[in-house]
Amino acid sequence: MRIRVFLALVAVLPAAVGGASHAAEPFVQDRFAIGLWVDPPLDAQADARYRELAEANFTLVIGGFGGASMEQVQLQEALCEKYGLRLLAPAHISDPEDLPDGPAVWGYSVRDEPNAADFPGLRERTDAIQAARPGKLAFINLFPNYASEKQLGTTTYDEHVRLFMETLRPDVLCMDHYPIFHPGNDGREAYCENLATLREHALAHAIPFWNFFNIMPYGPHTDPTEGQVRWQIFTSLAYGARGVLYFCYFTPAGGEFPKGGAIIARDGRRTRHYGEAQRINAELKALGPTLMQLTSTGVYRVCEEAGDDPETLLNGTPLTDLTRASDDPPLDVLVGVFRHADGRRAVLLNNYRFAYTAWPTVAFDVPAEQVMEVDKRTGEVAPVIDDSPDMEGLQVSLGAGDGRLFLLP
């Protein structure tokens, strides 16, 4: 099934209908979340490990592996505060009223991939946590849309997410989805469909959504290239994600991961993924303050090989056309459209190809001199630069799987 155009809801439902209405003081996300699964060990090298984590430009640690006891979590909390990180501490370490509550603690990791039958009990647990720790996040991560009916406890994935929202009324919606990148077995469309489902429910309940993505080889998954990592992240941004979470940071033990190959190896060595994450995360931190001000209003995939006409498909968006040089590959671009909190419009262009660059000529609905771009190095907003001034029109170069963010009047 081809990816369809996903438009924003006509109106966002008020907090009394959804979102965090059950919490006296809901969690408020104050920065873009760049997080991880499998936190580093809290051993004699703990300080160096957390400094290393911060130097890779992460902003959020989800505990539960390195920190499994109250004593360990207290050390983890101190290290997060020292290095400017936020922590989701494991909720199982104590009763709600005894959970850590310092300034570095965003909240508590309650459950991963629950069945729908677990939702009522989880509601009781999260209510108790939020009563004891108002303003903190009770974090639950959902299955992906390729989970079985038995895993989900519902006949469809949308029903699973809808029931979760209605029962739990969370402050953040999150799932994990790891697309296959095998030649001849392309799982990217299902990844986009999963993002579209979260986007729809998050908008309806006026809450942010996050998602886990893959950065390591295991099972049928090849070891992602940097282009494939970028594709997963910037596609999430095009759909409006306010957090991206790496699977995994520290290489987990167990027979499921014989190759190893997460960001940090089991012996503590940095794999090549460390430099990739460090580079990409620096860009996310620069874009983050702007991304946190955006509300998604539409997502469009322009794929010339599927017969899409960009001018027709993008009608009514800030883009009036996308074209290419005759010797370039056919266009395959994801276009995320947003409304900024200050009323401006925003467009995120994402190269849907993870093995080739894209060099489209972009026609906005305002003169090019009115188009601004958020610099991925500094976060500053400046007039867009034509990447090929000798060609007619405005050219925008996009690396493999990469994305760029523009602001318009």
Tab-separated table of C-alpha atoms in Angstrom:
chain	number	residue	atom	x	y	z
A	1	MET	CA	0.000	0.000	0.000
A	2	ARG	CA	1.355	3.405	-0.957
A	3	ILE	CA	1.858	5.978	1.759
A	4	ARG	CA	-1.082	8.326	1.661
A	5	VAL	CA	-1.321	11.990	2.496
A	6	PHE	CA	-2.024	12.432	6.210
A	7	LEU	CA	-3.675	15.736	7.071
A	8	ALA	CA	-3.957	17.199	10.542
A	9	LEU	CA	-7.202	16.977	12.457
A	10	VAL	CA	-9.458	19.967	11.934
A	11	ALA	CA	-9.330	20.724	15.637
A	12	VAL	CA	-7.317	19.387	18.533
A	13	LEU	CA	-9.531	18.008	21.269
A	14	PRO	CA	-9.356	19.914	24.549
A	15	ALA	CA	-7.439	18.516	27.476
A	16	ALA	CA	-10.684	17.598	29.231
A	17	VAL	CA	-11.274	14.958	26.552
A	18	GLY	CA	-7.758	13.518	26.286
A	19	GLY	CA	-4.146	14.169	27.048
A	20	ALA	CA	-3.176	14.363	30.695
A	21	SER	CA	-6.515	15.500	32.117
A	22	HIS	CA	-6.378	12.922	34.932
A	23	ALA	CA	-3.163	14.364	36.342
A	24	ALA	CA	-3.369	17.313	38.717
A	25	GLU	CA	-0.049	18.488	37.285
A	26	PRO	CA	0.794	16.896	33.922
A	27	PHE	CA	4.317	16.312	32.688
A	28	VAL	CA	5.540	19.088	30.387
A	29	GLN	CA	8.351	18.248	27.968
A	30	ASP	CA	10.806	21.155	27.973
A	31	ARG	CA	13.321	19.931	25.386
A	32	PHE	CA	13.580	17.568	22.446
A	33	ALA	CA	14.152	14.025	23.728
A	34	ILE	CA	17.191	12.167	22.384
A	35	GLY	CA	17.115	8.963	24.334
A	36	LEU	CA	18.242	5.354	24.417
A	37	TRP	CA	17.476	1.797	25.422
A	38	VAL	CA	20.037	-0.059	27.576
A	39	ASP	CA	21.736	2.519	29.757
A	40	PRO	CA	25.450	2.001	30.576
A	41	PRO	CA	26.585	0.047	33.647
A	42	LEU	CA	26.932	1.924	36.930
A	43	ASP	CA	30.336	0.445	37.703
A	44	ALA	CA	33.692	1.991	38.598
A	45	GLN	CA	33.670	3.715	35.182
A	46	ALA	CA	30.192	5.203	35.637
A	47	ASP	CA	31.282	8.846	35.640
A	48	ALA	CA	33.308	8.410	32.454
A	49	ARG	CA	30.453	6.494	30.830
A	50	TYR	CA	27.938	9.263	31.527
A	51	ARG	CA	30.362	11.941	30.369
A	52	GLU	CA	30.758	9.936	27.160
A	53	LEU	CA	26.992	9.669	26.812
A	54	ALA	CA	26.575	13.433	27.202
A	55	GLU	CA	29.396	14.047	24.703
A	56	ALA	CA	27.372	12.020	22.176
A	57	ASN	CA	24.696	14.736	22.581
A	58	PHE	CA	22.012	12.615	24.187
A	59	THR	CA	19.476	14.436	26.357
A	60	LEU	CA	17.574	11.558	28.001
A	61	VAL	CA	18.484	8.325	29.781
A	62	ILE	CA	15.872	5.597	30.243
A	63	GLY	CA	17.032	3.538	33.207
A	64	GLY	CA	16.456	-0.066	34.098
A	65	PHE	CA	19.572	-1.870	32.882
A	66	GLY	CA	22.544	-0.065	34.426
A	67	GLY	CA	20.416	1.256	37.288
A	68	ALA	CA	18.304	-1.536	38.783
A	69	SER	CA	18.328	-0.676	42.513
A	70	MET	CA	17.527	2.464	44.484
A	71	GLU	CA	21.205	3.018	45.310
A	72	GLN	CA	22.195	2.683	41.656
A	73	VAL	CA	19.381	4.942	40.489
A	74	GLN	CA	20.414	7.623	42.965
A	75	LEU	CA	23.916	7.506	41.455
A	76	GLN	CA	22.387	7.591	37.989
A	77	GLU	CA	20.315	10.629	38.955
A	78	ALA	CA	23.418	12.436	40.253
A	79	LEU	CA	25.344	11.681	37.057
A	80	CYS	CA	22.469	12.882	34.878
A	81	GLU	CA	22.302	16.122	36.853
A	82	LYS	CA	26.087	16.549	36.578
A	83	TYR	CA	26.087	16.143	32.789
A	84	GLY	CA	22.864	17.963	31.927
A	85	LEU	CA	20.840	14.848	31.114
A	86	ARG	CA	17.270	13.940	32.033
A	87	LEU	CA	16.342	10.568	33.526
A	88	LEU	CA	13.376	8.218	33.345
A	89	ALA	CA	14.090	6.074	36.388
A	90	PRO	CA	12.735	2.506	36.606
A	91	ALA	CA	9.402	2.648	38.395
A	92	HIS	CA	9.681	-0.852	39.880
A	93	ILE	CA	12.479	0.004	42.335
A	94	SER	CA	10.147	1.355	45.027
A	95	ASP	CA	6.662	2.467	45.964
A	96	PRO	CA	5.585	5.676	44.169
A	97	GLU	CA	6.109	7.919	47.205
A	98	ASP	CA	9.736	6.775	47.489
A	99	LEU	CA	10.730	7.217	43.833
A	100	PRO	CA	13.570	9.707	43.172
A	101	ASP	CA	12.290	13.208	42.581
A	102	GLY	CA	15.278	15.444	41.826
A	103	PRO	CA	15.525	18.089	39.073
A	104	ALA	CA	17.176	15.661	36.638
A	105	VAL	CA	14.270	13.208	36.900
A	106	TRP	CA	11.731	13.620	34.102
A	107	GLY	CA	9.735	10.656	35.334
A	108	TYR	CA	9.635	6.893	35.561
A	109	SER	CA	9.766	4.008	33.101
A	110	VAL	CA	6.722	1.921	33.982
A	111	ARG	CA	6.306	-0.743	31.300
A	112	ASP	CA	7.512	-1.816	27.869
A	113	GLU	CA	5.126	-3.256	25.269
A	114	PRO	CA	2.051	-4.068	27.363
A	115	ASN	CA	-0.903	-6.131	26.143
A	116	ALA	CA	-4.256	-4.322	26.097
A	117	ALA	CA	-5.402	-6.551	28.964
A	118	ASP	CA	-2.729	-4.857	31.099
A	119	PHE	CA	-4.033	-1.332	30.499
A	120	PRO	CA	-6.450	-1.083	33.485
A	121	GLY	CA	-3.791	-2.236	35.947
A	122	LEU	CA	-1.263	0.142	34.405
A	123	ARG	CA	-3.769	2.966	34.819
A	124	GLU	CA	-3.884	2.277	38.557
A	125	ARG	CA	-0.098	2.222	38.694
A	126	THR	CA	0.351	5.461	36.743
A	127	ASP	CA	-2.342	7.228	38.758
A	128	ALA	CA	-0.495	6.299	41.952
A	129	ILE	CA	2.807	7.559	40.524
A	130	GLN	CA	1.337	10.846	39.343
A	131	ALA	CA	-0.432	11.400	42.653
A	132	ALA	CA	2.844	10.887	44.520
A	133	ARG	CA	5.022	12.656	41.953
A	134	PRO	CA	2.943	15.359	40.215
A	135	GLY	CA	4.489	16.778	37.077
A	136	LYS	CA	6.574	13.664	36.412
A	137	LEU	CA	6.122	11.386	33.400
A	138	ALA	CA	4.802	7.837	33.840
A	139	PHE	CA	6.382	6.393	30.701
A	140	ILE	CA	5.004	3.365	28.855
A	141	ASN	CA	6.273	2.215	25.461
A	142	LEU	CA	3.916	0.441	23.058
A	143	PHE	CA	4.360	-2.391	20.573
A	144	PRO	CA	4.942	-1.600	16.873
A	145	ASN	CA	2.257	-2.168	14.262
A	146	TYR	CA	3.824	-5.487	13.192
A	147	ALA	CA	3.049	-7.066	16.591
A	148	SER	CA	0.592	-9.962	16.505
A	149	GLU	CA	-3.011	-9.798	17.708
A	150	LYS	CA	-1.993	-11.995	20.637
A	151	GLN	CA	0.725	-9.522	21.630
A	152	LEU	CA	-1.550	-6.518	21.180
A	153	GLY	CA	-4.676	-7.967	22.771
A	154	THR	CA	-6.738	-6.254	20.063
A	155	THR	CA	-7.672	-7.121	16.490
A	156	THR	CA	-6.040	-4.018	14.990
A	157	TYR	CA	-3.121	-1.790	15.884
A	158	ASP	CA	-5.188	1.390	15.740
A	159	GLU	CA	-7.608	-0.145	18.244
A	160	HIS	CA	-4.646	-0.963	20.509
A	161	VAL	CA	-3.400	2.637	20.477
A	162	ARG	CA	-6.913	4.079	20.830
A	163	LEU	CA	-7.660	1.862	23.842
A	164	PHE	CA	-4.313	2.811	25.395
A	165	MET	CA	-5.070	6.514	24.996
A	166	GLU	CA	-8.584	6.203	26.381
A	167	THR	CA	-7.555	4.034	29.343
A	168	LEU	CA	-4.192	5.536	30.327
A	169	ARG	CA	-4.516	9.105	29.006
A	170	PRO	CA	-0.701	9.415	28.908
A	171	ASP	CA	1.393	12.579	28.799
A	172	VAL	CA	3.600	11.122	26.025
A	173	LEU	CA	2.786	8.489	23.395
A	174	CYS	CA	5.647	6.197	22.328
A	175	MET	CA	6.305	2.974	20.404
A	176	ASP	CA	9.251	1.033	19.005
A	177	HIS	CA	9.499	0.090	15.340
A	178	TYR	CA	12.581	-1.311	13.614
A	179	PRO	CA	12.226	-1.343	9.824
A	180	ILE	CA	13.932	-3.972	7.691
A	181	PHE	CA	16.453	-2.589	5.178
A	182	HIS	CA	17.183	-5.800	3.260
A	183	PRO	CA	17.410	-5.529	-0.554
A	184	GLY	CA	14.052	-6.720	-1.788
A	185	ASN	CA	12.509	-6.455	1.686
A	186	ASP	CA	11.840	-2.801	2.389
A	187	GLY	CA	10.038	-2.204	5.685
A	188	ARG	CA	10.009	1.573	5.535
A	189	GLU	CA	6.386	2.020	4.516
A	190	ALA	CA	5.167	0.140	7.593
A	191	TYR	CA	7.426	2.389	9.699
A	192	CYS	CA	5.745	5.457	8.202
A	193	GLU	CA	2.296	3.968	8.775
A	194	ASN	CA	3.214	3.403	12.426
A	195	LEU	CA	4.373	7.010	12.744
A	196	ALA	CA	1.141	8.158	11.100
A	197	THR	CA	-0.918	6.280	13.701
A	198	LEU	CA	0.972	7.851	16.602
A	199	ARG	CA	0.788	11.266	14.967
A	200	GLU	CA	-2.991	11.031	14.629
A	201	HIS	CA	-3.613	9.996	18.233
A	202	ALA	CA	-1.043	12.405	19.677
A	203	LEU	CA	-2.617	15.327	17.825
A	204	ALA	CA	-6.103	14.307	18.940
A	205	HIS	CA	-5.004	14.289	22.587
A	206	ALA	CA	-2.637	17.281	22.335
A	207	ILE	CA	0.429	15.400	23.593
A	208	PRO	CA	3.896	14.767	22.100
A	209	PHE	CA	4.941	11.434	20.642
A	210	TRP	CA	8.335	9.713	20.587
A	211	ASN	CA	9.579	6.542	18.934
A	212	PHE	CA	12.390	4.028	19.220
A	213	PHE	CA	14.368	3.190	16.062
A	214	ASN	CA	17.178	0.753	15.291
A	215	ILE	CA	20.943	1.306	15.216
A	216	MET	CA	22.286	-2.256	15.636
A	217	PRO	CA	22.245	-5.649	13.871
A	218	TYR	CA	20.165	-8.448	15.339
A	219	GLY	CA	17.865	-11.172	14.062
A	220	PRO	CA	16.835	-10.316	10.477
A	221	HIS	CA	18.107	-6.734	10.820
A	222	THR	CA	21.234	-5.646	8.986
A	223	ASP	CA	23.585	-3.210	10.698
A	224	PRO	CA	22.183	0.211	9.724
A	225	THR	CA	24.323	2.631	7.736
A	226	GLU	CA	24.431	6.268	8.775
A	227	GLY	CA	22.060	7.030	5.899
A	228	GLN	CA	19.577	4.486	7.249
A	229	VAL	CA	19.895	5.901	10.765
A	230	ARG	CA	19.311	9.403	9.425
A	231	TRP	CA	16.337	8.164	7.423
A	232	GLN	CA	14.672	6.707	10.532
A	233	ILE	CA	15.239	9.888	12.547
A	234	PHE	CA	14.323	12.521	9.974
A	235	THR	CA	11.284	10.562	8.852
A	236	SER	CA	10.115	10.618	12.480
A	237	LEU	CA	10.662	14.389	12.524
A	238	ALA	CA	8.648	14.798	9.320
A	239	TYR	CA	5.707	13.170	11.109
A	240	GLY	CA	6.093	15.498	14.091
A	241	ALA	CA	7.986	13.409	16.670
A	242	ARG	CA	9.329	15.314	19.673
A	243	GLY	CA	11.647	12.531	20.702
A	244	VAL	CA	13.752	9.804	19.086
A	245	LEU	CA	15.150	6.884	21.056
A	246	TYR	CA	18.048	4.655	19.985
A	247	PHE	CA	17.903	0.852	20.203
A	248	CYS	CA	20.438	0.286	21.669
A	249	TYR	CA	23.078	2.452	23.360
A	250	PHE	CA	25.012	-0.157	25.362
A	251	THR	CA	25.144	-3.565	23.691
A	252	PRO	CA	22.770	-5.886	25.573
A	253	ALA	CA	23.793	-9.367	26.642
A	254	GLY	CA	21.906	-12.451	25.518
A	255	GLY	CA	21.590	-14.795	22.584
A	256	GLU	CA	19.451	-12.375	20.595
A	257	PHE	CA	22.433	-10.082	19.957
A	258	PRO	CA	25.389	-12.307	19.009
A	259	LYS	CA	26.900	-9.709	16.664
A	260	GLY	CA	26.885	-6.952	19.261
A	261	GLY	CA	27.227	-3.643	17.461
A	262	ALA	CA	25.183	-1.132	19.454
A	263	ILE	CA	26.615	2.350	20.024
A	264	ILE	CA	28.888	1.055	22.785
A	265	ALA	CA	30.220	-2.524	22.684
A	266	ARG	CA	29.927	-4.806	25.715
A	267	ASP	CA	33.599	-4.214	26.574
A	268	GLY	CA	33.032	-0.450	26.577
A	269	ARG	CA	34.525	0.325	23.163
A	270	ARG	CA	32.843	2.891	20.946
A	271	THR	CA	31.560	1.332	17.732
A	272	ARG	CA	31.281	3.346	14.517
A	273	HIS	CA	27.725	4.136	15.571
A	274	TYR	CA	29.014	6.383	18.355
A	275	GLY	CA	30.347	8.950	15.885
A	276	GLU	CA	27.193	8.664	13.791
A	277	ALA	CA	24.958	9.278	16.806
A	278	GLN	CA	27.172	12.109	18.024
A	279	ARG	CA	26.926	13.906	14.669
A	280	ILE	CA	23.204	13.399	14.220
A	281	ASN	CA	22.353	14.211	17.834
A	282	ALA	CA	24.261	17.499	17.620
A	283	GLU	CA	21.969	18.447	14.737
A	284	LEU	CA	18.880	17.355	16.676
A	285	LYS	CA	19.921	19.487	19.654
A	286	ALA	CA	20.321	22.472	17.319
A	287	LEU	CA	16.935	21.878	15.672
A	288	GLY	CA	15.231	20.903	18.931
A	289	PRO	CA	14.082	24.316	20.212
A	290	THR	CA	12.322	24.955	16.896
A	291	LEU	CA	10.919	21.421	16.610
A	292	MET	CA	9.362	21.806	20.049
A	293	GLN	CA	7.372	24.802	18.762
A	294	LEU	CA	5.862	22.982	15.774
A	295	THR	CA	2.485	21.288	15.341
A	296	SER	CA	2.144	18.925	12.407
A	297	THR	CA	-0.505	19.855	9.826
A	298	GLY	CA	0.329	17.393	7.044
A	299	VAL	CA	2.721	14.739	5.757
A	300	TYR	CA	3.212	13.987	2.055
A	301	ARG	CA	5.417	11.582	0.160
A	302	VAL	CA	6.370	12.629	-3.375
A	303	CYS	CA	7.587	9.556	-5.290
A	304	GLU	CA	7.983	10.038	-9.018
A	305	GLU	CA	8.555	6.325	-9.609
A	306	ALA	CA	5.034	5.719	-8.254
A	307	GLY	CA	3.626	8.286	-10.689
A	308	ASP	CA	3.226	11.155	-8.229
A	309	ASP	CA	2.923	14.627	-9.695
A	310	PRO	CA	4.542	16.964	-7.137
A	311	GLU	CA	2.594	20.048	-8.209
A	312	THR	CA	-0.736	18.241	-7.781
A	313	LEU	CA	0.157	16.363	-4.612
A	314	LEU	CA	1.528	19.441	-2.849
A	315	ASN	CA	-1.388	21.700	-3.756
A	316	GLY	CA	-2.409	23.715	-0.705
A	317	THR	CA	0.926	23.280	1.074
A	318	PRO	CA	3.730	25.872	1.371
A	319	LEU	CA	5.404	24.086	-1.566
A	320	THR	CA	4.077	24.646	-5.057
A	321	ASP	CA	6.421	22.249	-6.862
A	322	LEU	CA	9.453	19.967	-6.614
A	323	THR	CA	11.518	19.265	-9.711
A	324	ARG	CA	14.934	17.774	-10.485
A	325	ALA	CA	17.675	17.837	-13.059
A	326	SER	CA	17.148	15.316	-15.836
A	327	ASP	CA	20.255	13.316	-14.885
A	328	ASP	CA	19.239	12.979	-11.204
A	329	PRO	CA	17.359	9.926	-9.852
A	330	PRO	CA	13.551	10.268	-9.739
A	331	LEU	CA	12.402	12.295	-6.763
A	332	ASP	CA	11.430	10.450	-3.588
A	333	VAL	CA	10.953	13.028	-0.850
A	334	LEU	CA	8.916	13.136	2.353
A	335	VAL	CA	7.434	16.548	3.144
A	336	GLY	CA	6.362	17.389	6.688
A	337	VAL	CA	4.281	20.575	7.030
A	338	PHE	CA	3.846	22.366	10.358
A	339	ARG	CA	2.462	25.416	12.118
A	340	HIS	CA	4.894	27.230	14.420
A	341	ALA	CA	3.638	28.494	17.775
A	342	ASP	CA	4.241	32.072	16.573
A	343	GLY	CA	2.053	31.566	13.481
A	344	ARG	CA	4.765	30.933	10.912
A	345	ARG	CA	4.638	27.875	8.699
A	346	ALA	CA	7.370	25.273	8.586
A	347	VAL	CA	8.428	22.589	6.111
A	348	LEU	CA	10.754	19.675	6.783
A	349	LEU	CA	12.145	18.042	3.640
A	350	ASN	CA	13.371	14.465	4.142
A	351	ASN	CA	15.241	12.507	1.474
A	352	TYR	CA	13.356	9.182	1.362
A	353	ARG	CA	16.357	7.525	-0.284
A	354	PHE	CA	18.965	6.312	2.194
A	355	ALA	CA	21.623	5.434	-0.405
A	356	TYR	CA	21.581	8.501	-2.680
A	357	THR	CA	21.581	12.235	-2.256
A	358	ALA	CA	18.672	14.306	-3.530
A	359	TRP	CA	19.061	17.720	-5.151
A	360	PRO	CA	15.521	19.014	-5.780
A	361	THR	CA	14.609	22.412	-7.100
A	362	VAL	CA	12.062	23.637	-4.552
A	363	ALA	CA	9.332	26.160	-5.303
A	364	PHE	CA	7.785	27.691	-2.189
A	365	ASP	CA	4.613	29.789	-2.238
A	366	VAL	CA	6.628	32.874	-1.257
A	367	PRO	CA	9.730	34.379	-2.883
A	368	ALA	CA	12.930	32.538	-2.013
A	369	GLU	CA	14.287	35.558	-0.135
A	370	GLN	CA	11.443	35.126	2.398
A	371	VAL	CA	12.350	31.489	3.115
A	372	MET	CA	14.418	30.906	6.253
A	373	GLU	CA	16.270	27.763	7.327
A	374	VAL	CA	17.126	26.471	10.786
A	375	ASP	CA	20.871	25.839	10.788
A	376	LYS	CA	21.591	22.262	11.930
A	377	ARG	CA	24.941	23.336	13.383
A	378	THR	CA	23.844	26.328	15.452
A	379	GLY	CA	20.041	26.320	15.607
A	380	GLU	CA	20.059	29.885	14.289
A	381	VAL	CA	17.520	30.945	11.683
A	382	ALA	CA	18.942	32.526	8.527
A	383	PRO	CA	17.883	33.068	4.899
A	384	VAL	CA	18.042	29.867	2.863
A	385	ILE	CA	21.096	29.502	0.637
A	386	ASP	CA	20.721	28.244	-2.930
A	387	ASP	CA	22.977	25.186	-3.188
A	388	SER	CA	23.289	25.585	-6.976
A	389	PRO	CA	23.124	29.301	-7.788
A	390	ASP	CA	24.130	28.647	-11.411
A	391	MET	CA	20.874	26.743	-11.943
A	392	GLU	CA	17.431	28.299	-12.309
A	393	GLY	CA	15.325	28.322	-9.146
A	394	LEU	CA	16.193	27.353	-5.566
A	395	GLN	CA	18.170	24.116	-5.171
A	396	VAL	CA	18.225	22.261	-1.864
A	397	SER	CA	20.707	19.422	-1.410
A	398	LEU	CA	19.712	16.540	0.873
A	399	GLY	CA	22.169	13.859	1.971
A	400	ALA	CA	21.180	10.197	2.077
A	401	GLY	CA	18.184	9.882	4.427
A	402	ASP	CA	18.756	13.432	5.639
A	403	GLY	CA	16.377	16.321	6.334
A	404	ARG	CA	16.306	20.126	6.427
A	405	LEU	CA	13.891	22.462	8.200
A	406	PHE	CA	12.535	25.692	6.698
A	407	LEU	CA	10.377	28.517	8.089
A	408	LEU	CA	8.021	30.697	6.042
A	409	PRO	CA	5.818	33.705	6.772
